[in-house]
mmCIF file of C-alpha atoms and ligand atoms in Angstrom:
data_model
loop_
_atom_site.group_PDB
_atom_site.id
_atom_site.type_symbol
_atom_site.label_atom_id
_atom_site.label_comp_id
_atom_site.label_asym_id
_atom_site.label_seq_id
_atom_site.Cartn_x
_atom_site.Cartn_y
_atom_site.Cartn_z
ATOM 1 C CA MET A 1 110.457 87.695 75.237
ATOM 2 C CA GLY A 2 109.527 84.055 75.637
ATOM 3 C CA VAL A 3 105.962 83.125 74.849
ATOM 4 C CA GLY A 4 104.335 80.434 76.932
ATOM 5 C CA ALA A 5 102.211 77.602 75.644
ATOM 6 C CA GLY A 6 99.041 79.319 76.833
ATOM 7 C CA ALA A 7 99.841 82.432 74.846
ATOM 8 C CA LEU A 8 100.739 80.425 71.728
ATOM 9 C CA SER A 9 97.461 78.532 71.817
ATOM 10 C CA GLY A 10 95.539 81.779 72.146
ATOM 11 C CA GLY A 11 94.776 81.255 75.837
ATOM 12 C CA THR A 12 95.652 83.600 78.656
ATOM 13 C CA ALA A 13 99.274 83.416 79.757
ATOM 14 C CA LEU A 14 99.837 82.685 83.428
ATOM 15 C CA ALA A 15 102.975 83.696 85.335
ATOM 16 C CA LEU A 16 103.980 82.078 88.629
ATOM 17 C CA VAL A 17 106.088 83.721 91.339
ATOM 18 C CA PRO A 18 107.157 81.034 93.829
ATOM 19 C CA THR A 19 107.908 82.375 97.333
ATOM 20 C CA MET A 20 108.232 81.268 100.927
ATOM 21 C CA GLY A 21 106.142 84.220 102.093
ATOM 22 C CA ALA A 22 107.251 87.022 104.437
ATOM 23 C CA LEU A 23 106.921 89.116 101.318
ATOM 24 C CA HIS A 24 109.007 92.261 100.853
ATOM 25 C CA GLU A 25 109.847 94.754 98.117
ATOM 26 C CA GLY A 26 111.985 92.131 96.330
ATOM 27 C CA HIS A 27 108.973 89.832 95.972
ATOM 28 C CA ARG A 28 106.858 92.786 94.840
ATOM 29 C CA SER A 29 109.324 93.482 92.039
ATOM 30 C CA LEU A 30 109.020 89.856 90.889
ATOM 31 C CA ILE A 31 105.232 90.149 90.893
ATOM 32 C CA ARG A 32 105.420 93.334 88.809
ATOM 33 C CA LEU A 33 107.715 91.639 86.312
ATOM 34 C CA ALA A 34 105.307 88.696 86.185
ATOM 35 C CA ARG A 35 102.446 91.085 85.416
ATOM 36 C CA GLU A 36 104.433 92.494 82.494
ATOM 37 C CA ARG A 37 104.938 88.989 81.123
ATOM 38 C CA ALA A 38 101.479 87.504 81.542
ATOM 39 C CA ASP A 39 97.813 88.425 81.899
ATOM 40 C CA GLN A 40 97.387 86.434 85.099
ATOM 41 C CA VAL A 41 99.776 86.202 88.048
ATOM 42 C CA ALA A 42 99.873 83.422 90.614
ATOM 43 C CA VAL A 43 101.997 83.668 93.762
ATOM 44 C CA SER A 44 102.776 80.536 95.718
ATOM 45 C CA ILE A 45 103.545 80.818 99.417
ATOM 46 C CA PHE A 46 105.094 77.689 100.835
ATOM 47 C CA VAL A 47 107.893 77.273 103.361
ATOM 48 C CA ASN A 48 109.319 74.138 101.826
ATOM 49 C CA PRO A 49 110.626 71.768 104.520
ATOM 50 C CA LEU A 50 112.603 69.811 101.910
ATOM 51 C CA GLN A 51 115.023 72.666 101.315
ATOM 52 C CA PHE A 52 115.965 73.188 104.973
ATOM 53 C CA GLY A 53 118.712 71.209 106.689
ATOM 54 C CA PRO A 54 118.095 69.683 110.150
ATOM 55 C CA SER A 55 119.950 72.509 111.937
ATOM 56 C CA GLU A 56 118.515 75.315 109.796
ATOM 57 C CA ASP A 57 115.773 77.857 110.487
ATOM 58 C CA PHE A 58 112.660 76.054 109.159
ATOM 59 C CA SER A 59 110.669 76.322 112.396
ATOM 60 C CA ARG A 60 111.541 79.973 113.047
ATOM 61 C CA TYR A 61 111.260 81.088 109.388
ATOM 62 C CA PRO A 62 108.981 84.174 109.386
ATOM 63 C CA ARG A 63 105.351 83.421 108.547
ATOM 64 C CA THR A 64 103.263 86.539 107.855
ATOM 65 C CA PHE A 65 100.373 85.151 105.822
ATOM 66 C CA GLU A 66 97.799 87.937 106.323
ATOM 67 C CA ALA A 67 100.316 90.664 105.438
ATOM 68 C CA ASP A 68 101.416 88.592 102.414
ATOM 69 C CA LEU A 69 97.809 88.406 101.186
ATOM 70 C CA GLU A 70 97.517 92.189 101.508
ATOM 71 C CA ILE A 71 100.618 92.659 99.368
ATOM 72 C CA CYS A 72 99.318 90.196 96.769
ATOM 73 C CA ARG A 73 95.976 92.019 96.665
ATOM 74 C CA ALA A 74 97.689 95.394 96.309
ATOM 75 C CA GLU A 75 99.854 94.059 93.461
ATOM 76 C CA GLY A 76 96.894 92.653 91.518
ATOM 77 C CA VAL A 77 97.763 88.991 92.026
ATOM 78 C CA GLY A 78 94.846 86.831 90.847
ATOM 79 C CA ILE A 79 95.816 83.529 92.465
ATOM 80 C CA VAL A 80 97.557 82.811 95.773
ATOM 81 C CA PHE A 81 98.494 79.169 96.192
ATOM 82 C CA ALA A 82 99.410 78.385 99.798
ATOM 83 C CA PRO A 83 99.338 74.631 100.350
ATOM 84 C CA SER A 84 100.137 72.918 103.649
ATOM 85 C CA ALA A 85 103.197 70.691 104.002
ATOM 86 C CA GLU A 86 100.849 67.697 104.303
ATOM 87 C CA GLU A 87 99.154 68.549 101.006
ATOM 88 C CA MET A 88 102.481 68.977 99.238
ATOM 89 C CA TYR A 89 104.159 65.936 100.754
ATOM 90 C CA PRO A 90 101.721 63.143 101.566
ATOM 91 C CA PRO A 91 103.259 60.182 103.400
ATOM 92 C CA GLY A 92 105.233 57.727 101.309
ATOM 93 C CA ARG A 93 107.100 60.257 99.205
ATOM 94 C CA GLN A 94 110.046 58.668 97.378
ATOM 95 C CA VAL A 95 110.811 60.521 94.190
ATOM 96 C CA GLY A 96 112.476 63.903 93.894
ATOM 97 C CA VAL A 97 114.627 65.983 91.563
ATOM 98 C CA SER A 98 118.423 65.972 91.759
ATOM 99 C CA ALA A 99 120.336 69.136 90.940
ATOM 100 C CA GLY A 100 123.258 66.939 89.852
ATOM 101 C CA ALA A 101 126.829 68.134 90.354
ATOM 102 C CA MET A 102 125.646 71.746 90.520
ATOM 103 C CA GLY A 103 123.731 70.848 93.644
ATOM 104 C CA SER A 104 126.834 70.038 95.685
ATOM 105 C CA VAL A 105 129.042 73.050 94.957
ATOM 106 C CA VAL A 106 129.067 76.553 96.478
ATOM 107 C CA GLU A 107 125.678 76.887 98.271
ATOM 108 C CA GLY A 108 125.218 73.120 97.945
ATOM 109 C CA GLU A 109 128.447 72.456 99.805
ATOM 110 C CA PHE A 110 127.180 74.363 102.843
ATOM 111 C CA ARG A 111 123.542 73.283 102.500
ATOM 112 C CA PRO A 112 123.627 69.639 101.355
ATOM 113 C CA GLY A 113 120.364 68.652 99.676
ATOM 114 C CA HIS A 114 119.085 72.235 99.633
ATOM 115 C CA LEU A 115 119.045 72.655 95.856
ATOM 116 C CA ASP A 116 117.499 69.204 95.339
ATOM 117 C CA GLY A 117 114.737 70.293 97.720
ATOM 118 C CA VAL A 118 114.269 73.538 95.796
ATOM 119 C CA LEU A 119 114.026 71.764 92.432
ATOM 120 C CA THR A 120 111.606 69.182 93.757
ATOM 121 C CA VAL A 121 109.198 71.804 95.075
ATOM 122 C CA VAL A 122 109.559 74.014 91.985
ATOM 123 C CA LEU A 123 108.751 71.103 89.675
ATOM 124 C CA LYS A 124 105.733 70.228 91.839
ATOM 125 C CA LEU A 125 104.585 73.877 91.747
ATOM 126 C CA PHE A 126 104.980 73.940 87.958
ATOM 127 C CA ASN A 127 102.878 70.782 87.671
ATOM 128 C CA LEU A 128 100.200 72.050 90.052
ATOM 129 C CA VAL A 129 99.910 75.629 88.772
ATOM 130 C CA GLN A 130 100.927 74.983 85.137
ATOM 131 C CA PRO A 131 102.351 78.445 84.475
ATOM 132 C CA ASP A 132 103.628 79.631 81.092
ATOM 133 C CA VAL A 133 106.199 81.874 82.776
ATOM 134 C CA ALA A 134 107.934 81.639 86.167
ATOM 135 C CA VAL A 135 109.858 84.501 87.771
ATOM 136 C CA PHE A 136 112.819 83.992 90.116
ATOM 137 C CA GLY A 137 115.240 86.455 91.700
ATOM 138 C CA GLN A 138 118.895 86.752 90.766
ATOM 139 C CA LYS A 139 119.393 87.186 94.539
ATOM 140 C CA ASP A 140 119.397 83.378 94.704
ATOM 141 C CA ALA A 141 121.678 83.063 91.693
ATOM 142 C CA GLN A 142 122.553 79.387 92.037
ATOM 143 C CA GLN A 143 118.888 78.518 92.581
ATOM 144 C CA LEU A 144 118.051 80.379 89.363
ATOM 145 C CA ALA A 145 120.866 78.551 87.535
ATOM 146 C CA VAL A 146 119.736 75.066 88.635
ATOM 147 C CA ILE A 147 116.112 75.902 87.793
ATOM 148 C CA ARG A 148 117.158 76.963 84.274
ATOM 149 C CA ARG A 149 119.135 73.710 84.031
ATOM 150 C CA MET A 150 116.106 71.652 85.166
ATOM 151 C CA VAL A 151 113.818 73.380 82.650
ATOM 152 C CA ALA A 152 116.309 72.643 79.854
ATOM 153 C CA ASP A 153 117.209 69.105 80.944
ATOM 154 C CA LEU A 154 113.623 67.983 81.594
ATOM 155 C CA ASN A 155 112.030 69.933 78.692
ATOM 156 C CA LEU A 156 109.635 71.783 80.975
ATOM 157 C CA PRO A 157 107.199 74.018 79.041
ATOM 158 C CA VAL A 158 107.904 77.085 81.196
ATOM 159 C CA THR A 159 109.770 80.290 80.338
ATOM 160 C CA VAL A 160 112.045 81.210 83.241
ATOM 161 C CA VAL A 161 112.550 84.923 83.872
ATOM 162 C CA GLY A 162 115.338 86.174 86.154
ATOM 163 C CA ALA A 163 114.737 89.387 88.113
ATOM 164 C CA PRO A 164 117.313 91.844 89.493
ATOM 165 C CA THR A 165 118.085 92.023 93.210
ATOM 166 C CA ILE A 166 116.284 94.741 95.149
ATOM 167 C CA ARG A 167 118.368 96.392 97.883
ATOM 168 C CA GLU A 168 117.956 98.717 100.839
ATOM 169 C CA PRO A 169 119.301 102.232 100.172
ATOM 170 C CA ASP A 170 122.500 101.263 102.027
ATOM 171 C CA GLY A 171 123.080 98.249 99.742
ATOM 172 C CA LEU A 172 121.807 95.354 101.884
ATOM 173 C CA ALA A 173 119.915 92.919 99.646
ATOM 174 C CA LEU A 174 116.325 92.524 100.825
ATOM 175 C CA SER A 175 115.649 89.146 102.394
ATOM 176 C CA SER A 176 112.938 87.692 104.593
ATOM 177 C CA ARG A 177 115.790 86.735 106.938
ATOM 178 C CA ASN A 178 116.881 90.382 107.427
ATOM 179 C CA ARG A 179 114.292 90.654 110.174
ATOM 180 C CA TYR A 180 116.479 88.306 112.273
ATOM 181 C CA LEU A 181 119.291 90.891 112.271
ATOM 182 C CA SER A 182 119.824 92.712 115.564
ATOM 183 C CA PRO A 183 120.730 96.438 115.545
ATOM 184 C CA GLU A 184 124.361 95.384 116.151
ATOM 185 C CA ASP A 185 124.248 92.880 113.271
ATOM 186 C CA ARG A 186 122.915 95.364 110.731
ATOM 187 C CA PRO A 187 126.162 97.318 109.999
ATOM 188 C CA VAL A 188 128.134 94.048 109.919
ATOM 189 C CA ALA A 189 125.705 92.628 107.323
ATOM 190 C CA LEU A 190 126.561 95.527 105.009
ATOM 191 C CA ALA A 191 130.021 94.010 104.495
ATOM 192 C CA LEU A 192 128.484 91.545 101.991
ATOM 193 C CA SER A 193 127.259 94.167 99.528
ATOM 194 C CA ARG A 194 130.331 96.333 100.130
ATOM 195 C CA ALA A 195 132.572 93.379 99.286
ATOM 196 C CA LEU A 196 130.665 92.841 96.026
ATOM 197 C CA ASP A 197 130.916 96.558 95.224
ATOM 198 C CA GLU A 198 134.690 96.435 95.656
ATOM 199 C CA GLY A 199 134.901 93.257 93.568
ATOM 200 C CA VAL A 200 133.061 94.710 90.555
ATOM 201 C CA ARG A 201 135.565 97.579 90.335
ATOM 202 C CA GLU A 202 138.191 95.058 89.214
ATOM 203 C CA HIS A 203 138.307 93.234 85.883
ATOM 204 C CA ARG A 204 140.651 90.303 86.472
ATOM 205 C CA ALA A 205 139.570 87.288 88.510
ATOM 206 C CA PRO A 206 142.394 87.302 91.110
ATOM 207 C CA LEU A 207 141.946 91.034 91.715
ATOM 208 C CA VAL A 208 138.175 90.718 92.023
ATOM 209 C CA ARG A 209 138.577 87.976 94.625
ATOM 210 C CA ARG A 210 141.259 89.897 96.533
ATOM 211 C CA ALA A 211 139.318 93.180 96.627
ATOM 212 C CA ALA A 212 136.124 91.522 97.868
ATOM 213 C CA ARG A 213 137.993 89.375 100.363
ATOM 214 C CA ALA A 214 139.694 92.413 101.940
ATOM 215 C CA VAL A 215 136.317 93.915 102.866
ATOM 216 C CA LEU A 216 135.116 90.680 104.470
ATOM 217 C CA ASP A 217 138.400 90.130 106.344
ATOM 218 C CA ALA A 218 138.025 93.588 107.886
ATOM 219 C CA GLU A 219 134.791 92.486 109.591
ATOM 220 C CA PRO A 220 135.906 90.006 112.279
ATOM 221 C CA SER A 221 132.423 89.307 113.654
ATOM 222 C CA LEU A 222 131.253 88.026 110.271
ATOM 223 C CA VAL A 223 131.649 84.263 109.718
ATOM 224 C CA LEU A 224 132.323 83.646 106.041
ATOM 225 C CA ASP A 225 130.917 80.488 104.443
ATOM 226 C CA TYR A 226 132.223 81.274 100.962
ATOM 227 C CA LEU A 227 133.317 83.967 98.571
ATOM 228 C CA VAL A 228 133.482 82.596 95.018
ATOM 229 C CA LEU A 229 133.804 83.840 91.476
ATOM 230 C CA VAL A 230 131.923 81.386 89.284
ATOM 231 C CA ASP A 231 130.564 80.660 85.826
ATOM 232 C CA PRO A 232 126.910 81.866 85.864
ATOM 233 C CA ALA A 233 125.610 78.703 84.193
ATOM 234 C CA THR A 234 127.534 75.985 86.072
ATOM 235 C CA PHE A 235 128.684 77.634 89.299
ATOM 236 C CA ALA A 236 132.171 76.209 88.712
ATOM 237 C CA GLU A 237 135.003 78.538 89.846
ATOM 238 C CA VAL A 238 136.396 80.526 86.933
ATOM 239 C CA GLY A 239 140.133 80.447 86.192
ATOM 240 C CA ASP A 240 142.448 83.399 86.803
ATOM 241 C CA ASP A 241 142.447 84.278 83.089
ATOM 242 C CA HIS A 242 138.692 83.996 82.596
ATOM 243 C CA THR A 243 137.064 86.596 80.369
ATOM 244 C CA GLY A 244 133.347 87.298 80.002
ATOM 245 C CA GLU A 245 130.539 87.055 82.541
ATOM 246 C CA ALA A 246 131.040 85.706 86.026
ATOM 247 C CA ILE A 247 129.121 85.788 89.285
ATOM 248 C CA LEU A 248 130.786 86.950 92.475
ATOM 249 C CA ALA A 249 128.806 85.242 95.243
ATOM 250 C CA VAL A 250 129.115 85.435 99.003
ATOM 251 C CA ALA A 251 127.504 83.696 101.967
ATOM 252 C CA ALA A 252 128.209 84.593 105.576
ATOM 253 C CA ARG A 253 126.744 84.362 109.018
ATOM 254 C CA VAL A 254 126.081 87.530 110.973
ATOM 255 C CA GLY A 255 125.007 86.746 114.513
ATOM 256 C CA THR A 256 122.449 83.952 114.106
ATOM 257 C CA THR A 257 121.507 84.987 110.562
ATOM 258 C CA ARG A 258 122.908 83.447 107.395
ATOM 259 C CA LEU A 259 122.931 85.871 104.463
ATOM 260 C CA ILE A 260 123.748 85.408 100.772
ATOM 261 C CA ASP A 261 124.362 87.956 98.041
ATOM 262 C CA ASN A 262 125.902 88.088 94.576
ATOM 263 C CA VAL A 263 126.626 90.308 91.639
ATOM 264 C CA THR A 264 127.201 89.595 87.951
ATOM 265 C CA LEU A 265 130.312 91.144 86.432
ATOM 266 C CA THR A 266 132.284 91.068 83.208
ATOM 267 C CA LEU A 267 135.944 90.026 83.329
ATOM 268 C CA GLY A 268 138.601 90.817 80.789
HETATM 269 P P1 LIG B 301 112.007 83.428 98.995
HETATM 270 O O1 LIG B 301 110.654 83.804 99.490
HETATM 271 O O2 LIG B 301 113.139 84.000 99.814
HETATM 272 O O3 LIG B 301 112.153 81.969 98.696
HETATM 273 O O4 LIG B 301 112.170 84.158 97.594
HETATM 274 C C1 LIG B 301 111.195 84.025 96.592
HETATM 275 C C2 LIG B 301 111.731 84.641 95.334
HETATM 276 O O5 LIG B 301 112.052 86.008 95.567
HETATM 277 C C3 LIG B 301 113.035 83.969 94.850
HETATM 278 O O6 LIG B 301 112.994 83.849 93.449
HETATM 279 C C4 LIG B 301 114.090 84.954 95.306
HETATM 280 O O7 LIG B 301 115.254 84.921 94.503
HETATM 281 C C5 LIG B 301 113.364 86.271 95.152
HETATM 282 N N1 LIG B 301 113.973 87.301 95.983
HETATM 283 C C6 LIG B 301 114.323 87.214 97.280
HETATM 284 N N2 LIG B 301 114.925 88.345 97.699
HETATM 285 C C7 LIG B 301 114.953 89.184 96.623
HETATM 286 C C8 LIG B 301 115.452 90.505 96.400
HETATM 287 N N3 LIG B 301 116.036 91.198 97.366
HETATM 288 N N4 LIG B 301 115.304 91.039 95.168
HETATM 289 C C9 LIG B 301 114.717 90.328 94.167
HETATM 290 N N5 LIG B 301 114.216 89.085 94.314
HETATM 291 C C10 LIG B 301 114.347 88.514 95.530
#
């Protein structure tokens, strides 16, 4: 287990769980992990305009602040940090963080600037809250990878903890965006996790891709953005003969909702 600066200096360790609110069981699991890692837990709630593209769902993103506070209270969160966009981004802003080449592949290809926006707000949150530990979900695997890269490349004094994806009993990964899904969308959305399930049965890259792809192709009302098998650290596509860990990641639109999911598997 990583020990934060606060713990090393004999102070009380503080763990931060950054969120955009509309909290669900996935967020709760991050909070619980944070409580295991530190004496104090802070949750930030901020729908970060910088990480939304002009045609994305920033204005309709669910905002459920009172219910979020209830969840934080119930989970023993000591600090809720919920700044306004004006507080976070006063006029005249110029400087931000670049995710580098990793920011323009896979998710970055479909959401240009998204990962730069994520890193910029995460660095600001680290500076404002000064946590020893920060917990992020594996659900957003590329986000977690670029955050780990930022912490390493910029020598940030924060221990990053990745948390497993929490799912509905039928396999759908929990997401604040699931509430956009209509009753007709819901069974179609299950194709994402089913595709990943089929992929992990295989152990060679071409077979993994083919098995997952077959599930998605069988769902004509799903609009696929990408299905990729990538190196967990760089998000570069792995070769057909790759052995070791890889991430099978998918993004697709179901009705008006864009969903992402991924699974880590071992090839070879
Ligand atoms: P968000 O509020 O969607 O920005 O997510 C805040 C944090 O919760 C991120 O680190 C996400 O990866 C994580 N998260 C979102 N959905 C899940 C899930 N189903 N299981 C675990 N963590 C999740």
